[in-house]
Structure formats: C-alpha cells, structure tokens
CSV table of C-alpha atoms (C1' of nucleotides) in Angstrom, one decimal:
chain,number,residue,atom,x,y,z
Q,1,MET,CA,4.8,6.9,-2.7
Q,2,THR,CA,5.7,9.8,-4.9
Q,3,GLU,CA,9.3,8.9,-4.8
Q,4,THR,CA,8.7,5.6,-6.4
Q,5,LEU,CA,10.5,6.9,-9.4
Q,6,LYS,CA,13.7,7.2,-7.5
Q,7,GLN,CA,16.4,6.8,-10.0
Q,8,GLY,CA,16.1,4.7,-13.2
Q,9,SER,CA,13.8,6.0,-15.9
Q,10,ALA,CA,10.2,5.7,-14.8
Q,11,THR,CA,8.4,2.6,-16.0
Q,12,ALA,CA,5.0,2.8,-17.7
Q,13,ALA,CA,3.5,1.4,-14.5
Q,14,SER,CA,5.1,4.1,-12.3
Q,15,ARG,CA,4.0,6.9,-14.7
Q,16,ILE,CA,0.4,5.7,-14.9
Q,17,TYR,CA,0.4,5.2,-11.1
Q,18,GLU,CA,1.3,8.9,-10.5
Q,19,THR,CA,-1.1,10.1,-13.2
Q,20,LEU,CA,-4.0,8.1,-11.8
Q,21,ARG,CA,-3.2,9.2,-8.2
Q,22,GLN,CA,-3.3,12.9,-9.2
Q,23,ASP,CA,-6.6,12.4,-11.1
Q,24,LEU,CA,-8.1,10.6,-8.1
Q,25,LEU,CA,-7.0,13.4,-5.7
Q,26,ASN,CA,-8.5,16.0,-8.1
Q,27,GLY,CA,-11.8,14.2,-8.2
Q,28,ARG,CA,-11.7,13.3,-11.9
Q,29,TYR,CA,-13.6,10.2,-11.0
Q,30,ARG,CA,-16.9,10.2,-9.0
Q,31,ALA,CA,-16.8,8.7,-5.5
Q,32,GLY,CA,-17.8,5.1,-5.6
Q,33,GLU,CA,-17.4,4.9,-9.4
Q,34,ARG,CA,-16.3,1.6,-11.0
Q,35,LEU,CA,-13.1,2.1,-13.0
Q,36,SER,CA,-13.4,0.1,-16.2
Q,37,ILE,CA,-10.0,-1.3,-17.0
Q,38,THR,CA,-10.8,-1.3,-20.7
Q,39,LEU,CA,-11.9,2.3,-20.6
Q,40,LEU,CA,-8.8,3.4,-18.6
Q,41,ARG,CA,-6.6,1.7,-21.2
Q,42,GLU,CA,-8.1,3.9,-23.9
Q,43,THR,CA,-8.2,7.1,-21.8
Q,44,TYR,CA,-4.6,7.0,-20.8
Q,45,ASP,CA,-3.3,5.1,-23.9
Q,46,VAL,CA,-1.4,2.6,-21.8
Q,47,GLY,CA,-0.9,-1.2,-21.8
Q,48,LEU,CA,-2.9,-3.6,-19.7
Q,49,SER,CA,-0.1,-4.9,-17.5
Q,50,PRO,CA,1.3,-1.5,-16.3
Q,51,LEU,CA,-2.2,-0.3,-15.8
Q,52,ARG,CA,-3.2,-3.2,-13.7
Q,53,GLU,CA,0.0,-2.9,-11.7
Q,54,ALA,CA,-0.7,0.7,-11.0
Q,55,LEU,CA,-4.2,-0.1,-9.9
Q,56,ASN,CA,-3.0,-2.8,-7.5
Q,57,ARG,CA,-0.6,-0.3,-6.0
Q,58,LEU,CA,-3.3,2.3,-5.6
Q,59,ALA,CA,-5.6,-0.2,-3.9
Q,60,ALA,CA,-2.8,-1.2,-1.5
Q,61,TYR,CA,-2.2,2.4,-0.8
Q,62,GLY,CA,-5.9,3.0,0.0
Q,63,LEU,CA,-7.0,5.2,-2.9
Q,64,LEU,CA,-9.0,2.4,-4.6
Q,65,ARG,CA,-11.0,-0.5,-3.4
Q,66,GLN,CA,-10.3,-3.8,-5.1
Q,67,GLU,CA,-12.9,-6.5,-5.3
Q,68,ASN,CA,-11.8,-9.9,-6.7
Q,69,GLN,CA,-13.1,-10.6,-10.1
Q,70,ARG,CA,-15.0,-7.3,-10.1
Q,71,GLY,CA,-12.2,-4.8,-10.7
Q,72,PHE,CA,-11.5,-1.5,-9.0
Q,73,ARG,CA,-13.7,1.2,-7.5
Q,74,VAL,CA,-13.1,4.7,-6.3
Q,75,LEU,CA,-13.6,5.1,-2.6
Q,76,GLU,CA,-16.8,6.7,-1.3
Q,77,LEU,CA,-16.7,10.1,0.4
Q,78,THR,CA,-18.4,9.9,3.8
Q,79,ARG,CA,-18.6,12.1,6.8
Q,80,GLU,CA,-17.6,9.2,9.0
Q,81,GLU,CA,-14.4,8.6,7.1
Q,82,LEU,CA,-13.6,12.3,6.8
Q,83,ALA,CA,-13.9,12.5,10.6
Q,84,ASP,CA,-11.6,9.5,11.0
Q,85,ILE,CA,-9.0,11.0,8.6
Q,86,THR,CA,-9.2,14.4,10.3
Q,87,GLU,CA,-8.8,13.0,13.8
Q,88,MET,CA,-5.8,10.9,12.7
Q,89,ARG,CA,-4.2,13.9,11.0
Q,90,ARG,CA,-4.7,15.9,14.2
Q,91,GLN,CA,-3.0,13.2,16.3
Q,92,LEU,CA,-0.2,12.3,13.9
Q,93,GLU,CA,0.7,15.8,12.6
Q,94,GLY,CA,0.5,17.2,16.1
Q,95,MET,CA,2.9,14.5,17.3
Q,96,ALA,CA,5.2,15.1,14.3
Q,97,LEU,CA,5.2,18.8,14.7
Q,98,GLU,CA,6.3,18.5,18.3
Q,99,LEU,CA,9.1,16.2,17.3
Q,100,ALA,CA,10.1,18.4,14.4
Q,101,ILE,CA,10.4,21.4,16.7
Q,102,ARG,CA,12.5,19.4,19.0
Q,103,HIS,CA,14.9,18.1,16.3
Q,104,GLY,CA,14.8,20.6,13.5
Q,105,ASP,CA,18.0,22.5,12.8
Q,106,GLU,CA,18.8,25.7,11.0
Q,107,GLU,CA,18.5,24.0,7.6
Q,108,TRP,CA,14.9,23.1,8.6
Q,109,GLU,CA,14.1,26.7,9.5
Q,110,SER,CA,15.4,27.9,6.1
Q,111,GLN,CA,13.4,25.3,4.2
Q,112,LEU,CA,10.3,26.1,6.2
Q,113,LEU,CA,10.6,29.9,5.6
Q,114,ALA,CA,11.2,29.3,1.9
Q,115,ALA,CA,8.2,26.9,1.6
Q,116,ASN,CA,6.0,29.4,3.4
Q,117,HIS,CA,7.2,32.3,1.3
Q,118,ARG,CA,6.5,30.5,-1.9
Q,119,LEU,CA,3.0,29.5,-0.7
Q,120,ALA,CA,2.2,33.0,0.5
Q,121,ARG,CA,3.3,34.6,-2.8
Q,122,ALA,CA,0.8,32.4,-4.7
Q,123,GLY,CA,-2.2,34.6,-5.3
Q,124,GLU,CA,-5.6,34.3,-6.9
Q,125,HIS,CA,-4.0,34.0,-10.4
Q,126,THR,CA,-1.9,31.0,-9.5
Q,127,PRO,CA,-3.1,27.8,-11.2
Q,128,VAL,CA,-4.8,25.5,-8.7
Q,129,VAL,CA,-2.5,22.6,-9.4
Q,130,GLU,CA,0.5,24.7,-8.6
Q,131,TRP,CA,-1.0,26.1,-5.4
Q,132,GLU,CA,-1.8,22.5,-4.3
Q,133,SER,CA,1.8,21.5,-4.9
Q,134,LEU,CA,3.1,24.5,-2.8
Q,135,HIS,CA,0.6,23.8,0.0
Q,136,SER,CA,1.6,20.2,0.1
Q,137,ARG,CA,5.3,21.1,0.2
Q,138,PHE,CA,4.7,23.5,3.0
Q,139,HIS,CA,3.0,20.9,5.2
Q,140,SER,CA,5.8,18.4,4.4
Q,141,ALA,CA,8.5,20.9,5.3
Q,142,LEU,CA,6.8,21.6,8.6
Q,143,VAL,CA,7.1,18.1,9.9
Q,144,ALA,CA,10.0,16.8,7.9
Q,145,PRO,CA,12.6,16.5,10.7
Q,146,CYS,CA,10.3,14.6,13.1
Q,147,GLY,CA,12.8,11.7,12.9
Q,148,SER,CA,10.2,9.0,12.1
Q,149,ALA,CA,10.0,7.7,8.5
Q,150,TRP,CA,6.8,5.8,9.3
Q,151,LEU,CA,5.1,8.8,10.9
Q,152,LEU,CA,5.9,10.8,7.7
Q,153,ARG,CA,4.6,8.0,5.6
Q,154,PHE,CA,1.3,7.8,7.4
Q,155,ILE,CA,0.9,11.6,7.3
Q,156,SER,CA,1.4,11.7,3.6
Q,157,GLN,CA,-1.1,8.9,3.1
Q,158,LEU,CA,-3.6,10.7,5.2
Q,159,HIS,CA,-3.0,13.9,3.3
Q,160,ASP,CA,-3.8,12.2,0.0
Q,161,GLN,CA,-7.0,10.9,1.6
Q,162,PHE,CA,-7.9,14.3,3.0
Q,163,ASP,CA,-7.2,16.0,-0.3
Q,164,ARG,CA,-9.8,13.8,-2.0
Q,165,TYR,CA,-12.4,15.6,0.1
Q,166,ARG,CA,-10.8,19.1,0.2
Q,167,ARG,CA,-10.3,19.4,-3.6
Q,168,VAL,CA,-13.8,18.6,-4.6
Q,169,ALA,CA,-15.3,20.8,-1.9
Q,170,PRO,CA,-16.7,24.2,-3.0
Q,171,ARG,CA,-14.3,27.2,-2.7
Q,172,ALA,CA,-14.7,28.7,0.8
Q,173,GLN,CA,-13.3,32.2,0.4
Q,174,GLU,CA,-14.1,33.3,4.0
Q,175,LEU,CA,-12.1,30.5,5.6
Q,176,ARG,CA,-9.3,30.6,3.0
Q,177,HIS,CA,-7.8,33.7,4.6
Q,178,GLN,CA,-7.9,32.3,8.0
Q,179,LEU,CA,-6.2,29.1,6.9
Q,180,ASP,CA,-3.6,31.1,5.1
Q,181,SER,CA,-2.7,33.2,8.1
Q,182,GLN,CA,-2.5,30.0,10.2
Q,183,HIS,CA,0.4,28.9,7.9
Q,184,GLN,CA,2.3,32.1,8.9
Q,185,GLU,CA,1.5,31.6,12.5
Q,186,LEU,CA,2.7,28.0,12.3
Q,187,VAL,CA,6.0,29.2,11.0
Q,188,ASP,CA,6.4,31.7,13.8
Q,189,LEU,CA,5.6,29.2,16.5
Q,190,ALA,CA,8.0,26.7,14.9
Q,191,LEU,CA,10.9,29.2,14.7
Q,192,THR,CA,10.4,30.2,18.4
Q,193,ARG,CA,10.2,26.5,19.2
Q,194,ASP,CA,6.9,26.8,21.0
Q,195,ALA,CA,5.9,23.2,20.6
Q,196,ARG,CA,2.9,23.3,22.8
Q,197,ARG,CA,1.2,26.2,21.0
Q,198,ALA,CA,2.3,25.0,17.6
Q,199,ARG,CA,0.7,21.6,18.3
Q,200,ALA,CA,-2.5,23.3,19.3
Q,201,LEU,CA,-2.5,25.5,16.2
Q,202,ILE,CA,-1.9,22.7,13.7
Q,203,GLU,CA,-4.8,20.7,15.3
Q,204,GLU,CA,-7.0,23.7,14.9
Q,205,HIS,CA,-5.8,24.2,11.4
Q,206,ILE,CA,-6.7,20.7,10.5
Q,207,THR,CA,-10.1,20.9,12.1
Q,208,LEU,CA,-10.8,24.1,10.2
Q,209,SER,CA,-9.7,22.5,6.9
Q,210,SER,CA,-12.0,19.7,7.7
Q,211,GLU,CA,-14.9,22.1,8.0
Q,212,VAL,CA,-14.3,23.2,4.4
Q,213,ALA,CA,-13.8,19.6,3.2
Q,214,LYS,CA,-17.0,18.5,4.9
Q,215,ARG,CA,-19.0,20.3,2.2
Q,216,SER,CA,-18.0,17.6,-0.3
Q,217,CYS,CA,-19.9,14.8,1.5
Q,218,ARG,CA,-23.4,13.8,0.4
H,1,MET,CA,-4.9,-6.1,3.7
H,2,THR,CA,-5.7,-9.6,4.8
H,3,GLU,CA,-9.4,-9.1,4.1
H,4,THR,CA,-8.6,-8.5,0.4
H,5,LEU,CA,-10.3,-11.8,-0.3
H,6,LYS,CA,-13.5,-10.5,0.9
H,7,GLN,CA,-16.1,-12.4,-0.9
H,8,GLY,CA,-15.6,-13.7,-4.4
H,9,SER,CA,-13.3,-16.6,-4.9
H,10,ALA,CA,-9.7,-15.4,-4.4
H,11,THR,CA,-7.8,-14.5,-7.5
H,12,ALA,CA,-4.4,-16.0,-8.2
H,13,ALA,CA,-3.0,-12.5,-7.4
H,14,SER,CA,-4.6,-12.4,-4.0
H,15,ARG,CA,-3.5,-15.9,-3.2
H,16,ILE,CA,0.1,-15.4,-4.1
H,17,TYR,CA,0.0,-12.0,-2.3
H,18,GLU,CA,-1.0,-13.6,1.0
H,19,THR,CA,1.5,-16.5,0.6
H,20,LEU,CA,4.3,-14.1,-0.1
H,21,ARG,CA,3.3,-11.9,2.8
H,22,GLN,CA,3.5,-14.8,5.2
H,23,ASP,CA,6.8,-16.0,3.8
H,24,LEU,CA,8.2,-12.5,4.1
H,25,LEU,CA,7.0,-12.2,7.8
H,26,ASN,CA,8.5,-15.6,8.5
H,27,GLY,CA,11.9,-14.7,7.2
H,28,ARG,CA,11.9,-17.1,4.3
H,29,TYR,CA,13.9,-14.5,2.3
H,30,ARG,CA,17.0,-12.8,3.6
H,31,ALA,CA,16.9,-9.1,4.4
H,32,GLY,CA,18.0,-7.1,1.4
H,33,GLU,CA,17.7,-10.1,-0.9
H,34,ARG,CA,16.7,-9.5,-4.5
H,35,LEU,CA,13.6,-11.4,-5.5
H,36,SER,CA,14.0,-12.8,-9.0
H,37,ILE,CA,10.6,-12.8,-10.6
H,38,THR,CA,11.6,-15.8,-12.8
H,39,LEU,CA,12.6,-17.8,-9.7
H,40,LEU,CA,9.5,-16.8,-7.8
H,41,ARG,CA,7.4,-18.0,-10.7
H,42,GLU,CA,8.9,-21.5,-10.5
H,43,THR,CA,8.9,-21.6,-6.7
H,44,TYR,CA,5.2,-20.8,-6.3
H,45,ASP,CA,4.1,-22.2,-9.7
H,46,VAL,CA,2.2,-19.1,-10.6
H,47,GLY,CA,1.7,-16.9,-13.7
H,48,LEU,CA,3.7,-13.8,-14.3
H,49,SER,CA,0.8,-11.3,-14.2
H,50,PRO,CA,-0.7,-12.3,-10.9
H,51,LEU,CA,2.8,-12.5,-9.4
H,52,ARG,CA,3.8,-9.0,-10.5
H,53,GLU,CA,0.5,-7.7,-9.2
H,54,ALA,CA,1.1,-9.2,-5.8
H,55,LEU,CA,4.6,-7.8,-5.7
H,56,ASN,CA,3.3,-4.4,-6.6
H,57,ARG,CA,0.9,-4.6,-3.7
H,58,LEU,CA,3.5,-5.7,-1.3
H,59,ALA,CA,5.8,-2.8,-2.3
H,60,ALA,CA,3.0,-0.3,-1.8
H,61,TYR,CA,2.2,-1.9,1.5
H,62,GLY,CA,5.8,-1.6,2.6
H,63,LEU,CA,7.1,-5.2,2.8
H,64,LEU,CA,9.1,-4.8,-0.4
H,65,ARG,CA,11.1,-2.1,-2.1
H,66,GLN,CA,10.6,-1.6,-5.8
H,67,GLU,CA,13.3,-0.2,-8.0
H,68,ASN,CA,12.2,0.6,-11.5
H,69,GLN,CA,13.7,-1.7,-14.1
H,70,ARG,CA,15.5,-3.6,-11.3
H,71,GLY,CA,12.7,-5.5,-9.8
H,72,PHE,CA,11.9,-6.1,-6.1
H,73,ARG,CA,14.0,-6.4,-3.0
H,74,VAL,CA,13.2,-7.5,0.6
H,75,LEU,CA,13.7,-4.7,3.0
H,76,GLU,CA,16.7,-4.6,5.3
H,77,LEU,CA,16.5,-5.1,9.0
H,78,THR,CA,18.1,-2.2,10.8
H,79,ARG,CA,18.2,-1.1,14.4
H,80,GLU,CA,17.1,2.4,13.3
H,81,GLU,CA,14.0,1.2,11.6
H,82,LEU,CA,13.1,-1.2,14.4
H,83,ALA,CA,13.3,1.7,16.8
H,84,ASP,CA,11.0,3.7,14.6
H,85,ILE,CA,8.5,0.9,14.2
H,86,THR,CA,8.6,0.3,18.0
H,87,GLU,CA,8.0,3.9,18.9
H,88,MET,CA,5.2,4.2,16.4
H,89,ARG,CA,3.6,1.0,17.8
H,90,ARG,CA,3.8,2.5,21.3
H,91,GLN,CA,2.1,5.7,20.3
H,92,LEU,CA,-0.6,4.2,18.0
H,93,GLU,CA,-1.4,1.1,20.1
H,94,GLY,CA,-1.4,3.2,23.3
H,95,MET,CA,-3.8,5.6,21.7
H,96,ALA,CA,-6.0,2.8,20.3
H,97,LEU,CA,-6.1,1.0,23.6
H,98,GLU,CA,-7.3,4.0,25.4
H,99,LEU,CA,-10.0,4.5,22.8
H,100,ALA,CA,-11.0,0.9,22.9
H,101,ILE,CA,-11.4,0.9,26.6
H,102,ARG,CA,-13.6,4.0,26.3
H,103,HIS,CA,-15.8,2.5,23.5
H,104,GLY,CA,-15.7,-1.2,23.9
H,105,ASP,CA,-18.9,-3.0,24.9
H,106,GLU,CA,-19.7,-6.4,26.5
H,107,GLU,CA,-19.2,-8.1,23.2
H,108,TRP,CA,-15.6,-6.7,23.1
H,109,GLU,CA,-15.0,-8.1,26.6
H,110,SER,CA,-16.1,-11.5,25.6
H,111,GLN,CA,-14.0,-11.5,22.4
H,112,LEU,CA,-11.0,-10.3,24.4
H,113,LEU,CA,-11.4,-13.0,27.0
H,114,ALA,CA,-11.8,-15.6,24.4
H,115,ALA,CA,-8.7,-14.5,22.4
H,116,ASN,CA,-6.7,-14.4,25.6
H,117,HIS,CA,-7.8,-17.8,26.6
H,118,ARG,CA,-6.9,-19.4,23.3
H,119,LEU,CA,-3.5,-17.7,23.4
H,120,ALA,CA,-2.8,-18.7,27.0
H,121,ARG,CA,-3.8,-22.4,26.2
H,122,ALA,CA,-1.2,-22.6,23.5
H,123,GLY,CA,1.8,-24.3,25.0
H,124,GLU,CA,5.2,-25.4,24.0
H,125,HIS,CA,3.8,-28.1,21.7
H,126,THR,CA,1.7,-25.6,19.7
H,127,PRO,CA,3.0,-25.1,16.1
H,128,VAL,CA,4.7,-21.7,15.8
H,129,VAL,CA,2.5,-20.6,12.9
H,130,GLU,CA,-0.6,-21.3,15.0
H,131,TRP,CA,0.8,-19.4,18.0
H,132,GLU,CA,1.6,-16.4,15.8
H,133,SER,CA,-2.0,-16.4,14.5
H,134,LEU,CA,-3.4,-16.5,18.1
H,135,HIS,CA,-1.0,-13.8,19.2
H,136,SER,CA,-2.0,-11.6,16.3
H,137,ARG,CA,-5.7,-12.1,17.0
H,138,PHE,CA,-5.2,-11.2,20.6
H,139,HIS,CA,-3.6,-7.9,19.8
H,140,SER,CA,-6.2,-7.2,17.2
H,141,ALA,CA,-9.0,-7.9,19.6
H,142,LEU,CA,-7.5,-5.6,22.2
H,143,VAL,CA,-7.8,-2.5,20.1
H,144,ALA,CA,-10.6,-3.5,17.8
H,145,PRO,CA,-13.3,-1.1,19.1
H,146,CYS,CA,-11.1,2.0,19.1
H,147,GLY,CA,-13.4,3.5,16.5
H,148,SER,CA,-10.8,4.4,13.9
H,149,ALA,CA,-10.4,2.3,10.8
H,150,TRP,CA,-7.3,4.2,9.8
H,151,LEU,CA,-5.7,3.7,13.2
H,152,LEU,CA,-6.3,0.0,13.0
H,153,ARG,CA,-4.9,-0.1,9.5
H,154,PHE,CA,-1.7,1.6,10.5
H,155,ILE,CA,-1.4,-0.7,13.6
H,156,SER,CA,-1.8,-3.8,11.4
H,157,GLN,CA,0.8,-2.5,9.0
H,158,LEU,CA,3.3,-1.8,11.8
H,159,HIS,CA,2.6,-5.3,13.3
H,160,ASP,CA,3.6,-6.9,10.0
H,161,GLN,CA,6.8,-4.8,10.0
H,162,PHE,CA,7.5,-5.6,13.6
H,163,ASP,CA,6.9,-9.3,13.0
H,164,ARG,CA,9.7,-9.4,10.4
H,165,TYR,CA,12.1,-8.6,13.2
H,166,ARG,CA,10.5,-10.6,15.9
H,167,ARG,CA,10.1,-13.9,14.1
H,168,VAL,CA,13.6,-14.2,12.9
H,169,ALA,CA,15.0,-13.3,16.4
H,170,PRO,CA,16.4,-16.1,18.5
H,171,ARG,CA,13.9,-17.6,21.0
H,172,ALA,CA,14.1,-15.7,24.3
H,173,GLN,CA,12.6,-18.1,26.9
H,174,GLU,CA,13.3,-15.8,29.9
H,175,LEU,CA,11.3,-12.9,28.4
H,176,ARG,CA,8.6,-15.1,26.9
H,177,HIS,CA,7.0,-15.7,30.3
H,178,GLN,CA,7.0,-12.0,31.2
H,179,LEU,CA,5.4,-11.1,27.8
H,180,ASP,CA,2.8,-13.9,28.3
H,181,SER,CA,1.8,-12.6,31.7
H,182,GLN,CA,1.5,-9.1,30.4
H,183,HIS,CA,-1.2,-10.4,28.0
H,184,GLN,CA,-3.2,-11.5,31.0
H,185,GLU,CA,-2.6,-8.2,32.8
H,186,LEU,CA,-3.7,-6.2,29.8
H,187,VAL,CA,-7.0,-8.1,29.8
H,188,ASP,CA,-7.5,-7.3,33.5
H,189,LEU,CA,-6.8,-3.7,33.0
H,190,ALA,CA,-9.1,-3.5,29.9
H,191,LEU,CA,-12.0,-5.2,31.8
H,192,THR,CA,-11.6,-2.8,34.8
H,193,ARG,CA,-11.5,0.1,32.2
H,194,ASP,CA,-8.2,1.4,33.7
H,195,ALA,CA,-7.2,3.2,30.5
H,196,ARG,CA,-4.2,5.0,32.1
H,197,ARG,CA,-2.5,1.9,33.4
H,198,ALA,CA,-3.5,-0.2,30.4
H,199,ARG,CA,-1.8,2.3,28.1
H,200,ALA,CA,1.4,2.3,30.2
H,201,LEU,CA,1.4,-1.5,30.2
H,202,ILE,CA,1.0,-1.9,26.4
H,203,GLU,CA,3.8,0.6,25.9
H,204,GLU,CA,6.0,-1.5,28.2
H,205,HIS,CA,4.9,-4.7,26.4
H,206,ILE,CA,5.9,-3.3,23.1
H,207,THR,CA,9.2,-2.1,24.4
H,208,LEU,CA,9.9,-5.5,25.9
H,209,SER,CA,9.0,-7.3,22.6
H,210,SER,CA,11.3,-4.9,20.9
H,211,GLU,CA,14.2,-6.0,23.1
H,212,VAL,CA,13.7,-9.5,21.9
H,213,ALA,CA,13.3,-8.4,18.3
H,214,LYS,CA,16.5,-6.3,18.5
H,215,ARG,CA,18.5,-9.5,18.4
H,216,SER,CA,17.7,-10.0,14.8
H,217,CYS,CA,19.6,-6.9,13.6
H,218,ARG,CA,23.1,-7.2,12.3
K,1,DT,C1',47.0,-4.0,-12.5
K,2,DT,C1',43.2,-1.0,-13.4
K,3,DT,C1',39.8,1.1,-16.0
K,4,DC,C1',37.0,1.4,-20.0
K,5,DT,C1',34.1,-0.6,-23.6
K,6,DG,C1',31.3,-3.8,-26.4
K,7,DG,C1',28.2,-7.2,-26.5
K,8,DA,C1',26.0,-11.4,-25.0
K,9,DA,C1',23.2,-13.3,-21.3
K,10,DA,C1',19.9,-12.5,-17.8
K,11,DT,C1',16.0,-10.5,-16.2
K,12,DA,C1',12.4,-6.9,-15.8
K,13,DA,C1',8.6,-4.8,-18.2
K,14,DT,C1',5.2,-4.8,-21.6
K,15,DC,C1',2.2,-6.4,-25.2
K,16,DG,C1',-1.4,-9.2,-27.6
K,17,DA,C1',-4.3,-13.0,-27.2
K,18,DT,C1',-6.9,-16.2,-24.3
K,19,DT,C1',-9.6,-17.8,-20.4
K,20,DA,C1',-12.7,-17.2,-16.5
K,21,DT,C1',-16.1,-14.7,-14.2
K,22,DT,C1',-19.7,-11.5,-13.7
K,23,DT,C1',-23.6,-8.8,-15.4
K,24,DG,C1',-27.8,-8.1,-17.4
K,25,DA,C1',-31.4,-9.2,-20.5
K,26,DC,C1',-34.7,-12.7,-21.6
K,27,DT,C1',-37.7,-16.6,-20.9
K,28,DC,C1',-40.9,-19.2,-18.6
K,29,DA,C1',-43.1,-21.5,-14.7
K,30,DG,C1',-45.6,-20.3,-10.5
Y,1,DC,C1',-46.6,-9.6,-12.2
Y,2,DT,C1',-42.7,-12.2,-9.7
Y,3,DG,C1',-38.7,-14.9,-9.2
Y,4,DA,C1',-35.6,-18.6,-10.7
Y,5,DG,C1',-33.0,-20.2,-14.5
Y,6,DT,C1',-30.3,-19.6,-18.8
Y,7,DC,C1',-27.5,-17.7,-22.1
Y,8,DA,C1',-24.9,-14.0,-24.4
Y,9,DA,C1',-22.3,-9.9,-23.9
Y,10,DA,C1',-19.1,-7.4,-21.1
Y,11,DT,C1',-15.2,-7.3,-18.5
Y,12,DA,C1',-11.7,-8.9,-15.2
Y,13,DA,C1',-7.9,-12.0,-14.8
Y,14,DT,C1',-4.4,-14.7,-16.7
Y,15,DC,C1',-1.1,-16.7,-20.0
Y,16,DG,C1',2.6,-17.0,-23.5
Y,17,DA,C1',5.5,-14.4,-26.3
Y,18,DT,C1',8.1,-10.2,-27.2
Y,19,DT,C1',10.6,-6.0,-26.1
Y,20,DA,C1',13.6,-3.1,-23.2
Y,21,DT,C1',16.9,-2.6,-19.7
Y,22,DT,C1',20.4,-4.1,-16.8
Y,23,DT,C1',24.1,-7.1,-15.5
Y,24,DC,C1',28.3,-9.2,-16.2
Y,25,DC,C1',32.3,-10.7,-18.4
Y,26,DA,C1',35.9,-10.8,-21.8
Y,27,DG,C1',39.2,-8.1,-24.0
Y,28,DA,C1',41.6,-3.8,-25.1
Y,29,DA,C1',43.9,0.3,-23.8
Y,30,DA,C1',46.2,3.1,-20.2
DNA sequence: TTTCTGGAAATAATCGATTATTTGACTCAG
DNA sequence: CTGAGTCAAATAATCGATTATTTCCAGAAA
C-alpha cells in the first residue's frame, strides 16, 4: 500500500493515509481505542472527506475495524492474533524465501548485501524510525524476487500487523543481538543458495521476534 | 469484507461497496476500464461521499487500482496474474484444508455435507448468481475450521480475484462435470480425514478451474 | 505533417453545512 | 435501588457546492 502515491502529486487522502498508518504502527493510539473523526480532523488538520477515505482504506487493509454508524476503532492486541500472524509469516516468508533463492539474480544479491550493510551499520544512536525503515527494507529485499506479487502483498500486510505488536513491546536487549546476527546468517545462506536452511532460519527468526512482541499483549 | 455490515443498519457506503464488488466480480465493467465517478453516481443513484469511500475500500482490497488525481480503474486480466493467483490459491487452500481436516469437528462435517448437498442439487436451471453463492459457500465451509483468521482472509481475497477471471470465461461444459465430482470427492476425503490426498485434490481442483478461467485472458 | 502551447471542458478531490444515528444522562414507574 | 423510556448532546454519515487537476482540442510554429 505504500506505493499508493505512485506518480501524480499525493492527494490529501493519500498523505493522511500514510501518516495514520505510521502512527498506528508506532502505537500512537491505544489498542481498541475509538478514533473520533472530529478529533482526528483537528489533530492532523485535514478535511473530513480525505480523512474518511483514508480511514476506509485502513479498515479494508486491516489496521482498523469499522463499525457502521459507530466509526473506526484501533484493533486489539491479543496473544491469539499475534500467534496467527506469526504462524502466517513463518509459512509465507518461508515460502517466499525459498522462491527468492531459486529465482534471485546477481542484482538481488547486491541489493540484499546493501540492505544488510545499511541495517548492520545502524547502531544504538540511530533514530528508531530510521532503524525500522532499514529493517523493513532488509526483509523486503530478502524475498523480493520470489516471483509472486500476491505473496509479497500478503507478507507486507502481515509485517504491518506484526509491527504493531513489536514496536510497542519493551526493548529486549538480550534478544536484539541474536536477531541482528540472524540477519547476517540469512544473507549468507541466501548467497550460497541454501534454500532449506535459509527457510528454517527465517522461521526461527520470526518465532524469536514473536517472543519479543508477545510482551506487548495484556 | 462481506461481513462489514455486521450489526447496525448498513450505511450507504457499505451497500454500494457490496454492490460494486459483485458487479466487478461479474464482469459488469471491462478489464482496465476507467470508472467515472460522475457516471457511477448516476448509475447507482448514490451520493458522492459514500461512493468514494466504497471505491477507496475496493482499491485497498485489490479489486480496483487507484491513481491519484485520476480516479479509479478496473484491474486488467492477464495470464501472469491469473497464474500468480492460482498458485497462491493452491498453496494457501492446500494449507488451510490440511489444518481444517486436523481441527474440524462434527459440526464442521455437518456444515460441509450440507453445503455440498445444496451445491450438488443446483442444476442447469439454477440462476448463475445463486450457483455462485452456493459454490462460494462450499469452498468456505471446506476450510472454515483451519484455525487462522488471516489465512481465511487471504483465501477469500484470492477467491474474489479468481472469480473475476472465472465468471467472464466462456462456459466449459466438459470440465464442469469433472469439477463438480471433485467437490464430492473433497467431502469424502475430508470426512475420512485423509489430509494428504485431500490437499492433492484441492490443488488439482484449483488448477483445473484455472484452465477454464484462462480462457478469459486476451 | 508534426509538435508544441493555451485554454476551455471534464472530472477528481476537497470543503462546509446538513442529516441521521448513537450515546449517555435523567426521569419515573415498579 | 432497578430497569425501561425519553430527550439532548455528541458524533458519524451524507449531501451540495467549490476548488484543483487532468484531459482534450484548436491553432500556431517548425
């Protein structure tokens, strides 16, 4: 959905959509909270029509729940849904990584190395929002050449869902290092085209991330 | 998305969303066609705001393409995308069916038998729109207890995509019988809890449907 | 003929005001 | 007290009008 602003100048609706999406991922709004349209209008200083269009998109995308005549709500954070999202990510990203390793060319290898390098360079001092962007780009680069637009779409959608949990979870320094080194290992396995072990590792990586994210429920 | 009209009386936006969705699946609009908002307003006799909200939802759902400042377009029908949708359906519905067979209880068996019975009873004289509904319900019932809301969501979305191709394809009488008998076989394998063979059959079923649908491209 | 360019017409996007529905406080009968 | 009913305030949804952008065509220049 990020690429909605393909060419023409972004409309007010597209701009507020992207802003709201980021704010939802960053936990600016409490889980389950009702989003008052009047309040949002003032907060973001935006017209009613573009705002409502953005909210409708977010609901269709799955970041908001829409109840007729009762407006929009932020989704809850539950262990059950996190488990569902995690398992789907394991399956879909595992599948995508195998395909990417089969189909990826030299260009992919370069992009992957670059994305990994940029992510690895980012240290403690890097702003969170920037680290999140690099992290997101790394995982995108990893599966990019899987050959299925729909698979990539579902994976992005699940990443957004997952991030809602991960970003509000308390910092877990001890697991952070392990997760970081897995990024490097994933690159190594991808470059040596070891699809079997790469798939196993990304599944483990997702499960480990989920352990961190789990601390944001209840 | 169908259950958007959960409780409260449906809003104009929800009603026009569902109507447009059906019309898009039924091929009322040509692939790639630009949907003039002014024209849609007259056609469906609906206000501008609810119409635009519905269009925004449909774009986020993937049944329309939105270009900033240039309105909405119906998606193209291409062999490449049909192949993608088909392969994704094979993987996801195969996965879901295995899970459903593992988790489904007696209630599921009853629902499945009922759905199959209603579908099998529908003969040549049955209105197409009703047959489509029964067919859709059968496939939903098959995977319903897979345990993953996200998996079911993705499968529904892919079904809608697939139906755009299938419904505009010319009638294929010779394959129709084979597809119908596969429905019965799927029920048999589900009830005997033969996950392995059931998965193989649903994958075959999807591939065969795809052969029919392929005749709608180019 | 082809390629710009200006500007009117068409159309998408947005705004401001209005209508419809829900929410919550209050009343009163049981 | 409790629960149903009622009304006013809050808020979501919709409408009608306005603004901004794109599209398209005529006419000029190469």
